XYZ file of C-alpha atoms in Angstrom:
341
model
C -196.765 -61.550 75.522
C -193.501 -63.460 75.105
C -190.240 -62.023 76.420
C -186.668 -62.945 75.512
C -184.146 -63.317 78.307
C -180.469 -64.188 78.501
C -179.947 -67.946 78.538
C -177.577 -69.512 81.051
C -179.332 -72.829 81.637
C -178.815 -76.398 80.437
C -176.945 -76.510 77.084
C -178.599 -79.859 76.316
C -182.053 -78.257 76.507
C -180.875 -75.560 74.093
C -179.532 -78.135 71.610
C -182.608 -80.353 71.865
C -184.771 -77.366 70.988
C -182.485 -76.290 68.119
C -182.521 -79.730 66.487
C -186.324 -79.785 66.528
C -186.599 -76.556 64.495
C -186.906 -76.082 60.760
C -183.908 -74.298 59.332
C -181.504 -75.093 62.160
C -177.805 -75.293 61.447
C -174.639 -76.514 63.108
C -173.929 -72.925 64.103
C -177.035 -72.698 66.283
C -175.705 -75.395 68.623
C -174.586 -74.322 72.066
C -171.038 -75.582 71.584
C -170.232 -72.532 69.463
C -170.645 -70.310 72.501
C -167.882 -72.193 74.274
C -165.644 -72.162 71.184
C -165.946 -68.416 70.602
C -165.544 -67.503 74.247
C -162.510 -69.762 74.662
C -160.689 -68.998 71.406
C -161.542 -65.308 70.937
C -162.716 -64.099 74.338
C -165.850 -62.519 72.880
C -168.923 -62.115 75.060
C -171.864 -64.211 73.868
C -175.315 -62.975 74.949
C -177.470 -65.980 74.039
C -181.195 -65.211 74.234
C -184.102 -67.604 74.764
C -187.886 -67.311 74.962
C -189.998 -69.568 77.157
C -193.706 -70.246 77.267
C -194.030 -71.490 80.807
C -191.103 -73.884 81.228
C -190.816 -74.787 77.558
C -188.364 -73.176 75.174
C -190.128 -71.663 72.175
C -187.275 -69.602 70.688
C -183.495 -69.122 70.794
C -181.005 -66.653 69.355
C -177.218 -67.014 69.679
C -175.434 -63.653 69.582
C -171.763 -62.699 69.718
C -170.387 -59.279 70.617
C -167.398 -58.367 68.432
C -165.886 -55.040 69.430
C -162.644 -53.252 68.591
C -161.354 -49.693 68.319
C -160.299 -50.176 64.687
C -163.341 -51.930 63.202
C -166.156 -50.959 65.568
C -168.807 -52.739 67.614
C -170.965 -55.501 66.132
C -173.538 -57.986 67.390
C -173.622 -60.961 65.031
C -175.408 -64.291 64.822
C -173.107 -65.937 63.949
C -169.684 -64.406 63.240
C -167.132 -66.095 60.942
C -169.800 -68.452 59.529
C -172.865 -68.307 57.300
C -175.879 -69.052 59.482
C -177.320 -68.139 62.849
C -180.334 -65.979 63.461
C -183.392 -66.662 65.592
C -185.218 -69.998 65.650
C -188.698 -70.749 66.973
C -192.295 -69.673 66.638
C -193.166 -66.405 64.901
C -193.992 -64.692 68.194
C -190.783 -65.978 69.758
C -188.680 -64.791 66.808
C -190.173 -61.324 67.086
C -189.431 -61.263 70.834
C -185.848 -62.360 70.199
C -185.290 -59.729 67.530
C -186.765 -57.073 69.808
C -184.363 -58.063 72.604
C -181.407 -58.079 70.221
C -182.193 -54.645 68.773
C -182.642 -53.237 72.281
C -179.265 -54.659 73.291
C -177.630 -53.235 70.168
C -179.087 -49.790 70.907
C -178.117 -49.953 74.585
C -174.538 -50.931 73.759
C -174.389 -48.502 70.819
C -173.420 -51.256 68.419
C -172.613 -50.173 64.888
C -174.562 -53.094 63.457
C -176.755 -55.987 64.531
C -176.670 -58.758 61.925
C -178.657 -61.995 62.154
C -177.631 -64.460 59.466
C -180.700 -66.460 58.598
C -180.957 -69.110 55.920
C -184.440 -68.031 54.904
C -186.956 -65.199 55.332
C -188.161 -64.362 58.829
C -191.431 -62.764 60.030
C -189.731 -59.521 61.071
C -189.590 -55.961 59.790
C -185.814 -55.511 59.516
C -184.188 -55.193 56.091
C -182.219 -58.191 54.818
C -178.904 -58.098 52.971
C -178.369 -60.556 50.111
C -174.762 -59.542 49.481
C -173.773 -63.190 49.910
C -175.346 -66.354 48.555
C -174.728 -70.027 49.075
C -174.624 -72.823 46.503
C -176.003 -76.290 47.244
C -176.161 -79.633 45.447
C -178.960 -82.136 46.026
C -177.349 -85.563 46.424
C -179.137 -88.388 44.593
C -179.915 -91.764 46.178
C -177.487 -94.520 45.270
C -174.280 -93.150 46.761
C -171.199 -91.892 44.931
C -171.724 -93.954 41.741
C -175.106 -92.298 41.183
C -173.657 -88.858 41.933
C -170.758 -89.407 39.512
C -173.221 -90.067 36.684
C -174.892 -86.684 37.257
C -171.661 -84.729 36.776
C -170.853 -82.975 33.539
C -168.149 -84.706 31.470
C -165.917 -81.636 31.819
C -166.161 -81.810 35.604
C -165.329 -85.527 35.603
C -162.294 -84.780 33.437
C -161.155 -82.063 35.849
C -161.436 -84.524 38.756
C -159.322 -87.101 36.916
C -156.621 -84.586 36.010
C -155.014 -84.234 39.457
C -155.269 -88.001 39.892
C -153.183 -88.454 36.740
C -150.636 -86.010 38.179
C -150.279 -88.183 41.275
C -152.487 -86.177 43.654
C -154.130 -88.172 46.450
C -156.648 -87.147 49.096
C -156.837 -88.109 52.765
C -159.865 -87.478 54.964
C -159.922 -87.589 58.760
C -159.438 -85.735 62.031
C -155.675 -86.208 61.642
C -155.747 -83.873 58.616
C -156.494 -80.751 60.687
C -152.920 -79.480 60.830
C -152.233 -80.215 57.166
C -155.464 -78.412 56.247
C -154.398 -75.420 58.335
C -150.968 -75.259 56.700
C -152.679 -74.801 53.323
C -155.466 -72.575 54.613
C -153.210 -70.127 56.468
C -150.836 -69.770 53.514
C -153.702 -69.291 51.070
C -155.222 -66.602 53.289
C -151.885 -64.780 53.403
C -151.642 -64.948 49.603
C -155.128 -63.419 49.350
C -154.122 -60.655 51.750
C -156.587 -61.853 54.380
C -155.813 -62.627 58.057
C -156.206 -66.290 58.982
C -158.215 -67.895 61.733
C -155.986 -69.643 64.313
C -155.356 -73.374 64.337
C -156.890 -73.376 67.838
C -160.233 -72.382 66.292
C -160.378 -75.464 64.086
C -159.098 -77.740 66.833
C -161.800 -76.436 69.178
C -164.472 -77.117 66.544
C -163.199 -80.682 66.127
C -163.006 -81.232 69.889
C -166.554 -79.926 70.367
C -168.401 -81.556 67.466
C -166.349 -84.709 66.852
C -167.409 -86.788 63.856
C -169.559 -83.963 62.488
C -166.346 -82.121 61.539
C -164.615 -83.395 58.384
C -161.049 -82.440 57.479
C -159.415 -83.389 54.207
C -156.229 -82.626 52.273
C -154.961 -83.214 48.760
C -151.293 -84.235 48.589
C -148.666 -84.101 45.857
C -145.373 -85.862 46.529
C -146.272 -86.024 50.214
C -146.967 -82.285 50.610
C -150.464 -80.846 51.215
C -151.528 -78.562 48.371
C -155.293 -78.200 48.996
C -157.449 -78.608 52.079
C -160.988 -78.353 53.335
C -162.999 -78.381 56.551
C -166.670 -79.352 56.369
C -169.435 -79.443 58.971
C -172.283 -81.975 58.956
C -175.766 -81.488 60.362
C -179.290 -82.695 59.644
C -178.413 -84.685 56.518
C -176.262 -81.894 55.083
C -172.552 -81.216 54.751
C -171.275 -77.671 54.347
C -167.757 -77.144 53.016
C -167.230 -74.194 55.311
C -163.528 -73.584 54.629
C -161.466 -74.689 51.632
C -158.195 -73.548 50.074
C -155.695 -74.571 47.412
C -152.170 -73.312 46.797
C -151.979 -71.015 43.793
C -148.813 -72.574 42.364
C -150.670 -75.848 41.771
C -153.687 -74.297 40.063
C -152.777 -75.909 36.723
C -153.532 -79.433 37.996
C -156.730 -78.386 39.842
C -156.240 -80.260 43.148
C -159.339 -78.561 44.562
C -161.487 -80.505 42.079
C -160.310 -83.825 43.474
C -160.569 -82.469 47.026
C -164.192 -81.433 46.582
C -165.043 -84.700 44.864
C -163.597 -86.621 47.823
C -165.884 -84.740 50.211
C -168.840 -85.162 47.847
C -168.098 -88.878 47.467
C -168.090 -89.425 51.217
C -171.248 -87.349 51.701
C -173.066 -89.346 49.015
C -171.899 -92.692 50.412
C -173.132 -91.671 53.871
C -176.552 -90.962 52.336
C -176.556 -87.242 53.109
C -179.210 -85.332 51.190
C -177.425 -82.044 50.528
C -173.893 -80.802 49.851
C -173.462 -77.133 50.697
C -170.547 -75.426 48.935
C -170.646 -72.499 51.359
C -171.137 -68.804 50.861
C -169.705 -66.681 48.068
C -170.156 -63.332 46.360
C -172.522 -63.433 43.356
C -170.610 -63.416 40.074
C -167.240 -64.185 41.659
C -164.798 -66.912 40.663
C -165.754 -69.113 43.643
C -169.410 -68.684 42.644
C -168.701 -70.055 39.164
C -166.586 -72.887 40.586
C -169.460 -74.017 42.789
C -172.083 -73.823 40.045
C -170.183 -76.123 37.660
C -171.097 -79.165 39.783
C -174.738 -78.903 38.729
C -175.698 -77.137 41.935
C -178.223 -74.396 42.617
C -178.126 -71.034 44.371
C -179.781 -70.166 47.672
C -180.040 -66.526 48.761
C -178.899 -65.734 52.282
C -181.119 -63.577 54.461
C -178.835 -61.536 56.686
C -181.130 -59.237 58.672
C -179.634 -55.966 59.848
C -180.247 -53.119 62.236
C -177.611 -50.421 61.779
C -176.862 -47.292 63.764
C -176.108 -45.447 60.511
C -177.350 -45.733 56.940
C -173.693 -45.873 55.858
C -173.181 -49.233 57.580
C -173.940 -51.875 54.959
C -172.381 -54.899 56.619
C -169.647 -56.232 58.831
C -166.068 -55.169 57.958
C -164.379 -56.858 55.005
C -160.923 -56.631 53.416
C -162.811 -55.705 50.218
C -164.125 -52.489 51.771
C -162.757 -49.408 50.041
C -161.514 -47.964 53.332
C -159.502 -51.140 53.956
C -158.338 -51.740 50.374
C -154.746 -50.930 51.282
C -154.526 -53.667 53.924
C -154.567 -56.798 51.669
C -151.737 -55.388 49.544
C -149.559 -55.112 52.633
C -150.693 -58.382 54.211
C -149.932 -60.595 51.203
C -146.296 -59.488 51.291
C -145.754 -60.465 54.926
C -143.619 -63.542 55.625
C -145.917 -66.531 56.024
C -144.867 -67.157 59.617
C -145.547 -63.521 60.556
C -148.944 -63.474 58.822
C -149.982 -66.724 60.513
C -148.989 -65.373 63.925
C -150.621 -61.972 63.519
C -153.715 -63.081 61.588
C -155.770 -64.378 64.543
C -155.236 -61.103 66.414
C -156.870 -59.220 63.541
C -159.470 -61.653 62.180
C -161.147 -62.042 65.574
C -162.561 -58.541 65.034
C -163.776 -59.187 61.452
C -166.974 -61.213 61.897
């Protein structure tokens, strides 16, 4: 019988195992443990299963606990994927260890964010989906030909208005200036700049930053993560006052163009709520939906997911937050968002 135990061994062995598994993601890599511990101070009980000396299963977990929002164990917080990897027996051992830990620590919810179905008995939430686009061979010219004429026109519009896009590690701060302001305008606390800088420092060329500029000022920005022939646009924002010229269309095309020219096989638009505006935006590129399998073990039937600003009990908070001065919201945001996984 296989048993899951806490992993504190060689990170390279962990990553080598992860990259050999079907369904692995950037967020399964060991570097995320260091990022989350350093930036947020959360405890990360990473579990592994061995058969003899060989790894046969891994599960990254993060403990997110606060007086206001409650106690959660999540794989992985702030992002879309995580969950156990390995053989069926190993996955069941990992889930058993995680549920035991959640019960022992009296966690409100254990949530394991898998990309696909797992051989376990826990219920799965599909409250979020992702949208992906299969990239054709032949680079950006071939991809351009697959786009609807309306989409191509929307990409050209910001170009005619003088919008340009820059991609590179040096765009991290410009991206954050747009992202943090956009989050404030939505009434949502922002992640700290240190979070994005730590991701870039840890994963190097697999982290793509980009910004759209008008008259030298950033008006839209994105941060994408690359793994296994795929690029996920994990964070993207555009300033509301420039909505008329659709800078986000040119921004997304710039990321898509680079992904196609680097012969990646899949562009992942990231998670969204079914039927929402972002959902429709992502579908217009000719993409397809993928359900997310977020497996849960809750201490109460009333707990349906991790906390969200859209929760009825928190509906008052966004209305206050969006009226804060930008500097205040940017300073306070990381102190709040660290507890909203």
